[in-house]
CSV table of C-alpha atoms in Angstrom, one decimal:
chain,number,residue,atom,x,y,z
A,157,MET,CA,-33.5,31.8,3.7
A,158,THR,CA,-34.0,29.5,6.6
A,159,ALA,CA,-31.5,29.4,9.5
A,160,ARG,CA,-31.0,25.7,8.9
A,161,PRO,CA,-27.6,25.0,7.2
A,162,ILE,CA,-26.9,23.1,4.1
A,163,ALA,CA,-24.5,20.3,5.1
A,164,VAL,CA,-22.0,18.8,2.8
A,165,VAL,CA,-20.9,15.4,4.1
A,166,GLY,CA,-17.4,14.6,2.8
A,167,ALA,CA,-14.5,17.0,2.8
A,168,SER,CA,-13.3,15.7,-0.5
A,169,ALA,CA,-12.8,17.2,-4.0
A,170,ALA,CA,-16.5,16.8,-4.5
A,171,GLY,CA,-17.3,18.2,-1.1
A,172,ILE,CA,-15.2,21.4,-1.3
A,173,THR,CA,-16.4,22.0,-4.8
A,174,ALA,CA,-20.0,21.6,-3.7
A,175,ALA,CA,-19.5,24.2,-0.9
A,176,GLU,CA,-18.0,26.7,-3.4
A,177,ALA,CA,-20.7,26.0,-5.9
A,178,LEU,CA,-23.5,26.5,-3.3
A,179,ARG,CA,-22.1,30.0,-2.6
A,180,ARG,CA,-21.9,30.8,-6.3
A,181,ALA,CA,-25.5,29.6,-6.8
A,182,GLY,CA,-26.7,32.1,-4.2
A,183,TRP,CA,-26.9,30.1,-0.9
A,184,ASP,CA,-26.0,32.7,1.7
A,185,GLY,CA,-27.3,30.8,4.7
A,186,PRO,CA,-25.3,28.6,7.1
A,187,LEU,CA,-23.0,26.0,5.4
A,188,THR,CA,-21.3,23.1,7.1
A,189,LEU,CA,-18.6,20.9,5.6
A,190,ILE,CA,-18.2,17.6,7.5
A,191,GLY,CA,-15.1,15.3,6.9
A,192,ASP,CA,-14.0,12.2,8.8
A,193,GLU,CA,-10.3,12.9,8.2
A,194,PRO,CA,-8.5,15.6,10.1
A,195,HIS,CA,-7.0,17.1,6.9
A,196,LEU,CA,-8.2,20.0,4.8
A,197,PRO,CA,-9.7,18.8,1.5
A,198,TYR,CA,-6.9,17.3,-0.7
A,199,ASP,CA,-6.5,15.7,-4.1
A,200,ARG,CA,-6.5,11.9,-4.2
A,201,PRO,CA,-5.1,11.0,-7.7
A,202,PRO,CA,-1.5,12.1,-6.7
A,203,LEU,CA,-1.5,9.7,-3.7
A,204,SER,CA,-0.6,6.7,-5.9
A,205,LYS,CA,1.7,8.8,-8.1
A,206,GLN,CA,3.6,12.0,-7.1
A,207,LEU,CA,3.1,11.7,-3.3
A,208,LEU,CA,4.0,8.0,-3.2
A,209,HIS,CA,7.0,8.7,-5.4
A,210,GLY,CA,8.2,11.5,-3.1
A,211,ALA,CA,8.1,14.1,-5.8
A,212,TRP,CA,5.3,16.0,-3.9
A,213,GLU,CA,4.7,16.7,-0.2
A,214,PRO,CA,1.3,16.7,1.4
A,215,GLU,CA,0.9,20.4,1.3
A,216,ARG,CA,0.9,20.3,-2.5
A,217,LEU,CA,-2.2,18.1,-2.5
A,218,LEU,CA,-4.4,20.6,-0.7
A,219,LEU,CA,-7.2,21.7,-2.9
A,220,ARG,CA,-7.7,24.9,-1.0
A,221,SER,CA,-5.7,26.6,1.8
A,222,LYS,CA,-7.3,27.7,5.0
A,223,GLU,CA,-7.0,31.3,3.7
A,224,GLN,CA,-8.9,30.3,0.6
A,225,ILE,CA,-11.6,28.4,2.5
A,226,ASP,CA,-12.3,31.2,5.1
A,227,PRO,CA,-14.2,33.5,2.7
A,228,LEU,CA,-16.8,30.8,2.1
A,229,GLY,CA,-18.0,31.2,5.7
A,230,LEU,CA,-18.1,27.5,6.3
A,231,GLU,CA,-18.5,25.7,9.6
A,232,LEU,CA,-15.7,23.2,9.0
A,233,ARG,CA,-16.2,20.0,10.9
A,234,LEU,CA,-13.0,17.9,10.3
A,235,GLY,CA,-12.4,14.7,12.1
A,236,THR,CA,-16.1,14.2,12.4
A,237,ARG,CA,-18.1,11.3,10.9
A,238,ALA,CA,-21.7,11.3,9.9
A,239,THR,CA,-23.4,8.2,11.3
A,240,GLY,CA,-27.0,8.6,10.1
A,241,LEU,CA,-29.5,10.6,8.1
A,242,ASP,CA,-33.2,11.0,8.6
A,243,VAL,CA,-34.4,11.7,5.1
A,244,ALA,CA,-37.9,13.0,6.0
A,245,THR,CA,-36.5,15.7,8.3
A,246,ARG,CA,-33.1,16.1,6.6
A,247,THR,CA,-31.4,15.6,10.0
A,248,LEU,CA,-27.9,14.3,10.2
A,249,THR,CA,-26.5,12.3,13.2
A,250,LEU,CA,-22.8,12.8,13.9
A,251,ASP,CA,-20.4,10.5,15.7
A,252,ASP,CA,-20.4,12.7,18.8
A,253,GLY,CA,-24.2,12.2,19.1
A,254,GLU,CA,-25.1,15.6,17.8
A,255,ARG,CA,-28.2,15.9,15.5
A,256,LEU,CA,-28.0,18.5,12.8
A,257,ALA,CA,-31.3,19.6,11.2
A,258,CYS,CA,-30.5,20.8,7.7
A,259,ALA,CA,-32.2,22.7,4.9
A,260,GLY,CA,-30.5,20.4,2.5
A,261,VAL,CA,-27.7,17.8,2.3
A,262,ILE,CA,-25.1,16.9,-0.3
A,263,ILE,CA,-23.4,13.6,0.2
A,264,ALA,CA,-19.9,13.3,-1.0
A,265,THR,CA,-18.5,10.5,1.1
A,266,GLY,CA,-16.7,8.8,-1.7
A,267,VAL,CA,-15.5,5.2,-1.3
A,268,ALA,CA,-13.5,3.1,1.1
A,269,ALA,CA,-10.7,0.7,0.1
A,270,ARG,CA,-11.6,-3.0,0.3
A,271,THR,CA,-9.4,-5.0,2.6
A,272,LEU,CA,-9.2,-8.5,3.9
A,273,PRO,CA,-9.9,-9.7,7.4
A,274,ALA,CA,-6.6,-11.6,7.5
A,275,ALA,CA,-4.8,-8.2,7.1
A,276,ASP,CA,-6.1,-6.8,10.4
A,277,GLY,CA,-3.2,-6.3,12.8
A,278,LEU,CA,-0.6,-7.5,10.3
A,279,ALA,CA,2.3,-5.1,9.8
A,280,GLY,CA,3.5,-4.4,6.3
A,281,VAL,CA,0.0,-4.8,4.6
A,282,PHE,CA,-1.4,-1.6,3.2
A,283,THR,CA,-4.3,-0.1,1.4
A,284,LEU,CA,-4.1,3.2,-0.5
A,285,ARG,CA,-7.0,5.5,-0.3
A,286,THR,CA,-6.2,8.3,2.1
A,287,LEU,CA,-3.3,10.6,2.6
A,288,ASP,CA,-2.3,8.8,5.8
A,289,ASP,CA,-2.4,5.5,3.8
A,290,ALA,CA,0.0,6.9,1.2
A,291,LEU,CA,2.4,8.5,3.7
A,292,ALA,CA,2.6,5.2,5.7
A,293,LEU,CA,3.4,3.2,2.5
A,294,ARG,CA,5.9,5.9,1.3
A,295,ASP,CA,7.7,5.7,4.6
A,296,ARG,CA,8.2,2.0,4.3
A,297,LEU,CA,9.3,2.2,0.7
A,298,SER,CA,11.9,4.9,1.6
A,299,GLY,CA,13.9,2.5,3.8
A,300,GLY,CA,15.9,0.8,1.1
A,301,ALA,CA,15.0,-1.9,-1.5
A,302,ARG,CA,11.9,-3.9,-0.7
A,303,ARG,CA,10.0,-6.8,-2.1
A,304,LEU,CA,6.5,-5.4,-2.8
A,305,VAL,CA,3.6,-7.6,-3.8
A,306,VAL,CA,0.7,-5.6,-5.2
A,307,VAL,CA,-2.6,-7.5,-5.1
A,308,GLY,CA,-4.9,-6.2,-7.8
A,309,ASN,CA,-3.9,-5.1,-11.3
A,310,GLY,CA,-6.5,-2.4,-11.8
A,311,VAL,CA,-5.7,1.3,-12.2
A,312,LEU,CA,-4.5,1.8,-8.6
A,313,GLY,CA,-2.4,-1.3,-8.5
A,314,CYS,CA,-0.7,-0.6,-11.8
A,315,GLU,CA,0.0,3.0,-10.8
A,316,ALA,CA,1.5,2.0,-7.5
A,317,ALA,CA,3.5,-0.8,-9.0
A,318,ALA,CA,5.0,1.6,-11.6
A,319,VAL,CA,6.0,4.1,-8.9
A,320,ALA,CA,7.6,1.4,-6.7
A,321,ARG,CA,9.5,0.0,-9.6
A,322,GLU,CA,10.8,3.5,-10.5
A,323,LEU,CA,12.0,3.7,-6.9
A,324,GLY,CA,14.1,0.6,-7.3
A,325,HIS,CA,11.9,-2.0,-5.5
A,326,GLU,CA,11.3,-5.6,-6.5
A,327,VAL,CA,7.6,-5.6,-7.6
A,328,THR,CA,5.2,-8.4,-8.3
A,329,LEU,CA,1.8,-7.4,-9.6
A,330,ILE,CA,-1.0,-10.0,-9.1
A,331,GLY,CA,-4.4,-9.8,-10.8
A,332,ARG,CA,-7.4,-12.1,-11.3
A,333,GLN,CA,-7.3,-11.2,-14.9
A,334,PRO,CA,-4.2,-11.9,-17.0
A,335,VAL,CA,-4.2,-8.4,-18.6
A,336,PRO,CA,-3.7,-5.3,-16.4
A,337,MET,CA,-6.6,-2.8,-16.2
A,338,VAL,CA,-8.6,-4.9,-18.8
A,339,ALA,CA,-12.0,-3.8,-17.4
A,340,ALA,CA,-11.1,-0.1,-17.9
A,341,VAL,CA,-8.9,-0.1,-21.0
A,342,GLY,CA,-9.7,-3.3,-22.9
A,343,ALA,CA,-7.5,-6.2,-23.8
A,344,GLY,CA,-5.5,-4.5,-26.6
A,345,ILE,CA,-4.2,-1.5,-24.6
A,346,GLY,CA,-4.0,-3.7,-21.5
A,347,GLU,CA,-1.5,-6.0,-23.3
A,348,LEU,CA,0.6,-2.9,-24.2
A,349,LEU,CA,0.6,-2.0,-20.5
A,350,ALA,CA,1.6,-5.5,-19.6
A,351,GLU,CA,4.6,-5.2,-22.0
A,352,GLU,CA,5.6,-1.9,-20.5
A,353,HIS,CA,5.5,-3.2,-16.9
A,354,THR,CA,7.4,-6.3,-17.8
A,355,ALA,CA,10.0,-4.3,-19.7
A,356,ARG,CA,10.5,-2.2,-16.6
A,357,GLY,CA,11.1,-5.2,-14.4
A,358,VAL,CA,7.7,-5.8,-12.8
A,359,ARG,CA,6.7,-9.5,-12.5
A,360,LEU,CA,3.1,-10.0,-13.6
A,361,LEU,CA,1.1,-13.0,-12.2
A,362,THR,CA,-2.4,-14.2,-12.6
A,363,GLY,CA,-3.9,-15.5,-9.4
A,364,GLU,CA,-5.9,-14.9,-6.3
A,365,LEU,CA,-4.6,-14.3,-2.8
A,366,ALA,CA,-5.2,-17.2,-0.4
A,367,GLU,CA,-3.5,-16.1,2.7
A,368,PHE,CA,-0.7,-14.0,4.2
A,369,GLU,CA,2.4,-15.5,5.8
A,370,ALA,CA,4.2,-14.0,8.7
A,371,ALA,CA,8.0,-13.3,8.5
A,372,SER,CA,8.6,-14.7,12.0
A,373,GLU,CA,7.1,-15.1,15.4
A,374,PRO,CA,6.4,-11.6,16.7
A,375,ALA,CA,7.7,-10.3,20.0
A,376,PRO,CA,5.1,-10.2,22.8
A,377,GLY,CA,2.6,-7.4,22.2
A,378,ALA,CA,4.0,-6.6,18.8
A,379,PRO,CA,2.1,-7.2,15.5
A,380,ALA,CA,3.3,-9.9,13.2
A,381,GLN,CA,5.2,-8.7,10.1
A,382,VAL,CA,4.1,-10.0,6.8
A,383,GLY,CA,6.8,-12.1,5.1
A,384,GLY,CA,4.9,-13.4,2.1
A,385,VAL,CA,1.7,-14.4,0.4
A,386,ARG,CA,0.3,-17.7,-0.7
A,387,LEU,CA,-1.9,-17.8,-3.8
A,388,ALA,CA,-4.9,-20.0,-4.5
A,389,ASP,CA,-2.7,-22.3,-6.7
A,390,ASP,CA,-0.5,-22.8,-3.6
A,391,SER,CA,2.4,-20.8,-5.0
A,392,ARG,CA,4.3,-18.7,-2.5
A,393,LEU,CA,5.7,-15.2,-2.9
A,394,PRO,CA,8.1,-13.6,-0.4
A,395,ALA,CA,7.2,-10.1,0.5
A,396,ASP,CA,8.4,-7.3,2.8
A,397,LEU,CA,5.3,-5.2,1.9
A,398,VAL,CA,1.9,-6.0,0.5
A,399,LEU,CA,-0.4,-3.4,-1.1
A,400,LEU,CA,-4.1,-4.5,-1.4
A,401,ALA,CA,-5.5,-2.7,-4.4
A,402,ILE,CA,-8.6,-4.9,-4.7
A,403,GLY,CA,-11.2,-2.3,-5.3
A,404,SER,CA,-13.4,-0.1,-3.2
A,405,GLU,CA,-16.9,0.1,-1.7
A,406,PRO,CA,-19.1,3.2,-1.8
A,407,ALA,CA,-19.2,4.8,1.6
A,408,VAL,CA,-23.0,4.4,2.2
A,409,GLY,CA,-23.0,2.1,5.3
A,410,TRP,CA,-24.1,5.0,7.5
A,411,LEU,CA,-27.2,5.6,5.3
A,412,ALA,CA,-29.8,3.3,6.8
A,413,ASP,CA,-32.9,5.2,6.0
A,414,PRO,CA,-35.1,3.0,3.8
A,415,ALA,CA,-36.1,6.0,1.7
A,416,LEU,CA,-32.6,5.8,0.1
A,417,ASP,CA,-31.4,3.3,-2.4
A,418,THR,CA,-27.8,2.3,-1.4
A,419,THR,CA,-27.3,-0.4,-4.0
A,420,ASP,CA,-23.9,0.2,-5.5
A,421,GLY,CA,-23.6,3.7,-4.1
A,422,LEU,CA,-26.4,6.2,-3.4
A,423,GLY,CA,-29.1,6.0,-6.1
A,424,CYS,CA,-30.0,9.4,-7.6
A,425,ASP,CA,-32.2,10.7,-10.4
A,426,ALA,CA,-30.8,12.6,-13.4
A,427,TYR,CA,-30.5,15.8,-11.3
A,428,CYS,CA,-28.3,14.0,-8.7
A,429,ALA,CA,-31.1,14.0,-6.1
A,430,ALA,CA,-31.5,10.9,-3.9
A,431,ALA,CA,-34.6,12.3,-2.2
A,432,PRO,CA,-36.1,15.7,-1.7
A,433,GLY,CA,-33.4,18.0,-0.5
A,434,ILE,CA,-30.8,15.2,-0.5
A,435,TYR,CA,-28.2,15.2,-3.3
A,436,ALA,CA,-25.0,13.3,-4.0
A,437,ALA,CA,-21.8,13.8,-5.9
A,438,GLY,CA,-18.6,12.1,-6.7
A,439,ASP,CA,-17.6,8.4,-6.3
A,440,VAL,CA,-20.5,7.6,-4.0
A,441,ALA,CA,-23.2,8.8,-6.4
A,442,ARG,CA,-25.0,6.5,-8.8
A,443,TRP,CA,-27.3,8.6,-11.0
A,444,GLU,CA,-29.4,8.2,-14.2
A,445,HIS,CA,-27.3,9.6,-17.0
A,446,PRO,CA,-29.8,11.1,-19.5
A,447,LEU,CA,-27.8,10.4,-22.6
A,448,HIS,CA,-26.9,6.8,-21.8
A,449,GLY,CA,-30.3,5.9,-20.3
A,450,ARG,CA,-29.0,3.9,-17.4
A,451,PRO,CA,-27.6,4.4,-13.9
A,452,LEU,CA,-23.9,5.1,-13.8
A,453,ARG,CA,-21.3,5.6,-11.0
A,454,PHE,CA,-17.8,6.9,-11.7
A,455,GLU,CA,-14.8,6.8,-9.4
A,456,HIS,CA,-12.9,9.4,-11.3
A,457,ARG,CA,-11.6,12.8,-10.3
A,458,MET,CA,-13.2,15.0,-13.0
A,459,ASN,CA,-16.6,13.6,-12.4
A,460,ALA,CA,-16.3,14.5,-8.7
A,461,THR,CA,-16.0,18.2,-9.4
A,462,GLU,CA,-18.4,18.4,-12.3
A,463,GLN,CA,-21.1,16.5,-10.4
A,464,ALA,CA,-20.6,18.5,-7.2
A,465,MET,CA,-21.3,21.7,-9.2
A,466,ALA,CA,-24.4,20.2,-10.7
A,467,ALA,CA,-25.7,18.9,-7.3
A,468,ALA,CA,-25.1,22.2,-5.6
A,469,ARG,CA,-26.9,24.2,-8.4
A,470,ASN,CA,-29.8,21.8,-8.4
A,471,LEU,CA,-30.2,21.8,-4.6
A,472,VAL,CA,-30.3,25.6,-4.5
A,473,ALA,CA,-32.9,25.6,-7.2
A,474,GLU,CA,-35.0,23.1,-5.3
A,475,LEU,CA,-34.7,25.1,-2.0
A,476,THR,CA,-35.6,28.3,-3.9
A,477,ALA,CA,-38.7,26.7,-5.2
A,478,GLU,CA,-39.6,25.4,-1.7
A,479,ARG,CA,-39.2,28.9,-0.3
A,480,ALA,CA,-41.4,30.4,-3.0
A,481,ALA,CA,-44.1,27.8,-2.3
A,482,GLU,CA,-43.9,28.6,1.5
A,483,ASP,CA,-44.3,32.3,0.7
A,484,GLY,CA,-47.4,31.5,-1.4
A,485,GLY,CA,-45.9,32.4,-4.7
A,486,THR,CA,-45.7,36.1,-4.0
A,487,ASP,CA,-42.6,36.5,-6.1
A,488,GLU,CA,-44.1,35.2,-9.3
A,489,GLY,CA,-42.3,37.7,-11.4
A,490,ALA,CA,-38.9,36.8,-10.0
A,491,GLU,CA,-36.5,34.7,-12.0
A,492,ARG,CA,-35.8,31.4,-10.3
A,493,PRO,CA,-33.0,29.0,-11.0
A,494,GLU,CA,-34.1,25.7,-12.6
A,495,ARG,CA,-32.7,22.3,-12.0
A,496,ARG,CA,-30.8,20.7,-14.9
A,497,PRO,CA,-30.0,17.1,-15.6
A,498,PHE,CA,-26.3,16.1,-15.1
A,499,ALA,CA,-25.1,14.8,-18.5
A,500,PRO,CA,-21.3,14.9,-18.6
A,501,VAL,CA,-18.8,13.2,-21.0
A,502,PRO,CA,-17.0,11.1,-18.4
A,503,TYR,CA,-13.2,11.4,-18.4
A,504,PHE,CA,-10.4,9.6,-16.6
A,505,TRP,CA,-6.7,9.4,-16.9
A,506,SER,CA,-3.8,7.3,-15.6
A,507,ASP,CA,0.0,8.0,-15.5
A,508,GLN,CA,2.4,5.0,-15.6
A,509,TYR,CA,6.1,5.5,-16.2
A,510,GLY,CA,6.1,8.0,-19.1
A,511,LEU,CA,2.7,6.9,-20.5
A,512,LYS,CA,-0.5,8.8,-20.1
A,513,LEU,CA,-3.8,7.1,-20.7
A,514,GLN,CA,-6.9,9.3,-21.2
A,515,ALA,CA,-10.4,8.1,-21.8
A,516,TYR,CA,-13.7,9.8,-22.6
A,517,GLY,CA,-17.2,8.3,-22.4
A,518,LEU,CA,-17.8,4.8,-21.1
A,519,THR,CA,-15.2,2.1,-21.4
A,520,ALA,CA,-16.3,-0.4,-18.7
A,521,GLY,CA,-19.2,-2.7,-19.7
A,522,ALA,CA,-18.6,-2.5,-23.4
A,523,ASP,CA,-19.7,-5.3,-25.6
A,524,GLN,CA,-17.4,-4.3,-28.5
A,525,VAL,CA,-13.8,-3.0,-28.3
A,526,GLU,CA,-11.5,-2.2,-31.2
A,527,THR,CA,-7.9,-1.3,-30.5
A,528,THR,CA,-5.6,0.3,-33.1
A,529,VAL,CA,-1.8,0.3,-32.3
A,530,LEU,CA,-0.3,3.3,-33.9
A,531,ASP,CA,3.3,2.9,-32.7
A,532,HIS,CA,4.0,-0.3,-30.8
A,533,ASP,CA,7.4,0.8,-29.4
A,534,ALA,CA,6.1,4.1,-28.2
A,535,ARG,CA,2.9,2.3,-26.9
A,536,ARG,CA,0.8,4.8,-28.9
A,537,ALA,CA,-2.7,3.3,-29.4
A,538,VAL,CA,-6.4,4.1,-29.4
A,539,ALA,CA,-9.3,2.0,-28.5
A,540,LEU,CA,-13.0,2.5,-29.3
A,541,PHE,CA,-15.7,1.0,-27.0
A,542,GLY,CA,-19.2,0.2,-28.1
A,543,ARG,CA,-22.5,-1.0,-26.6
A,544,ASP,CA,-25.6,-2.1,-28.5
A,545,GLY,CA,-24.1,-1.0,-31.8
A,546,ARG,CA,-23.2,2.5,-30.7
A,547,ALA,CA,-19.8,3.9,-29.8
A,548,VAL,CA,-19.9,5.1,-26.2
A,549,GLY,CA,-16.2,5.5,-25.2
A,550,VAL,CA,-12.7,6.1,-26.5
A,551,LEU,CA,-9.3,5.6,-24.9
A,552,ALA,CA,-5.9,6.9,-26.0
A,553,CYS,CA,-2.5,5.9,-24.8
A,554,ALA,CA,0.5,8.3,-25.4
A,555,LEU,CA,-1.4,10.5,-28.0
A,556,PRO,CA,-0.7,14.2,-28.4
A,557,PRO,CA,-3.3,16.7,-26.9
A,558,ARG,CA,-4.6,17.8,-30.3
A,559,GLN,CA,-5.7,14.2,-31.1
A,560,ILE,CA,-7.1,13.7,-27.6
A,561,ARG,CA,-9.4,16.7,-28.0
A,562,ALA,CA,-10.7,15.4,-31.4
A,563,LEU,CA,-11.4,12.0,-29.8
A,564,ARG,CA,-13.6,13.5,-27.1
A,565,ALA,CA,-15.9,14.9,-29.7
A,566,VAL,CA,-16.4,11.4,-31.2
A,567,VAL,CA,-18.2,10.1,-28.0
A,568,ALA,CA,-19.7,13.3,-26.6
A,569,THR,CA,-23.0,11.6,-27.5
A,570,PRO,CA,-23.4,7.9,-28.5
A,571,VAL,CA,-23.1,7.5,-32.3
A,572,PRO,CA,-23.3,4.5,-34.6
A,573,TRP,CA,-20.3,2.3,-34.4
A,574,GLU,CA,-19.2,2.7,-38.1
A,575,GLU,CA,-19.4,6.4,-38.0
A,576,ALA,CA,-17.3,6.6,-34.8
A,577,ARG,CA,-14.7,4.2,-36.3
A,578,ASP,CA,-14.3,6.6,-39.3
A,579,ARG,CA,-14.0,9.6,-37.0
A,580,VAL,CA,-11.4,8.0,-34.8
A,581,ARG,CA,-9.4,7.0,-37.9
A,582,GLU,CA,-9.6,10.6,-39.1
A,583,ALA,CA,-8.6,12.0,-35.8
A,584,THR,CA,-5.5,9.8,-35.3
A,585,THR,CA,-4.2,10.0,-38.9
A,586,ALA,CA,-4.5,13.7,-39.3
A,587,GLY,CA,-1.1,15.4,-39.7
């Protein structure tokens, strides 16, 4: 093939998976993996759970060791940021000014944590997206009992609040919605989670952050230390530490080429292609799901690896076809790979205290949700999510693996609501 490399931008779970899948799909040319962090690719879900808790050390988060990466023959460019992409020539610009002409590009840059301008330069205010973020927060939590205010009661905020409470800290969890994780799990299971957090000693509040308050006048040249927060209703909460878990933004700011659609992530077709020779995978990718008939974007770990494999396979198929066209079709009898649409059954999970939540299909954006509590004290429950009269998602809390597997089959493809209700009832009442 051409001497130009395929470049994978983002040394993430999606990025390293894409690199491996490119090799399996037959790409034997140069292959470059670019990552803006200095670390080898690592797993992010444990950051807010096992790593923050102290049960795991950073080495355990590595997705591949250096010895496992070496056989891929990668040019590994860690601590390097892509700052631009010319779509027509498939040329990347890097933060050192280098321009890298590529045969193809897979973008796996993920998302960046939202923050607030008032947090800049204020000690004790954290976000939680990277390994360094998690280690910095863990270090502050290890110094004895703290008053932690978590702003944002979505998945990340709830997981971090649970860990901090298990470590013995005084935790207040603030959300704009009165029910934790309601957008992802619905009101019924969200209320069960609220009860669990409250029973564990977490203070739950509904409100919006108005401003930070400093603990005292800082020493000359030193940053001010947060001492509390004030909410929009003018109530004040003392705080030694504040975690901002207020969502994320797709990391597309570096993609200024007008040939790309960067509305809510990088827009792609059903094959994960954003433009000829340009593909995307993971949290940054918004693609046309062939079964649901609309563009979707998932910030979930399983999707990152599945989509990376699909994007890699489809990119190699496209480049193979390009090469055949350049050669004048002289290999007409040769078997060529074909691109295939990416049509997964989305999956996500969350661990809080001893509870495991697992969801298949689409839970956000539902216009119909039905929750069945199977055992209130054990927080065992199942919720079915529908849209336009069809069941599109299901979520289970504290259910055994056998029932979880049966629930996945219910929403593998959208089915009529009544049919799905019967199948959920059958799956959760079977002996």
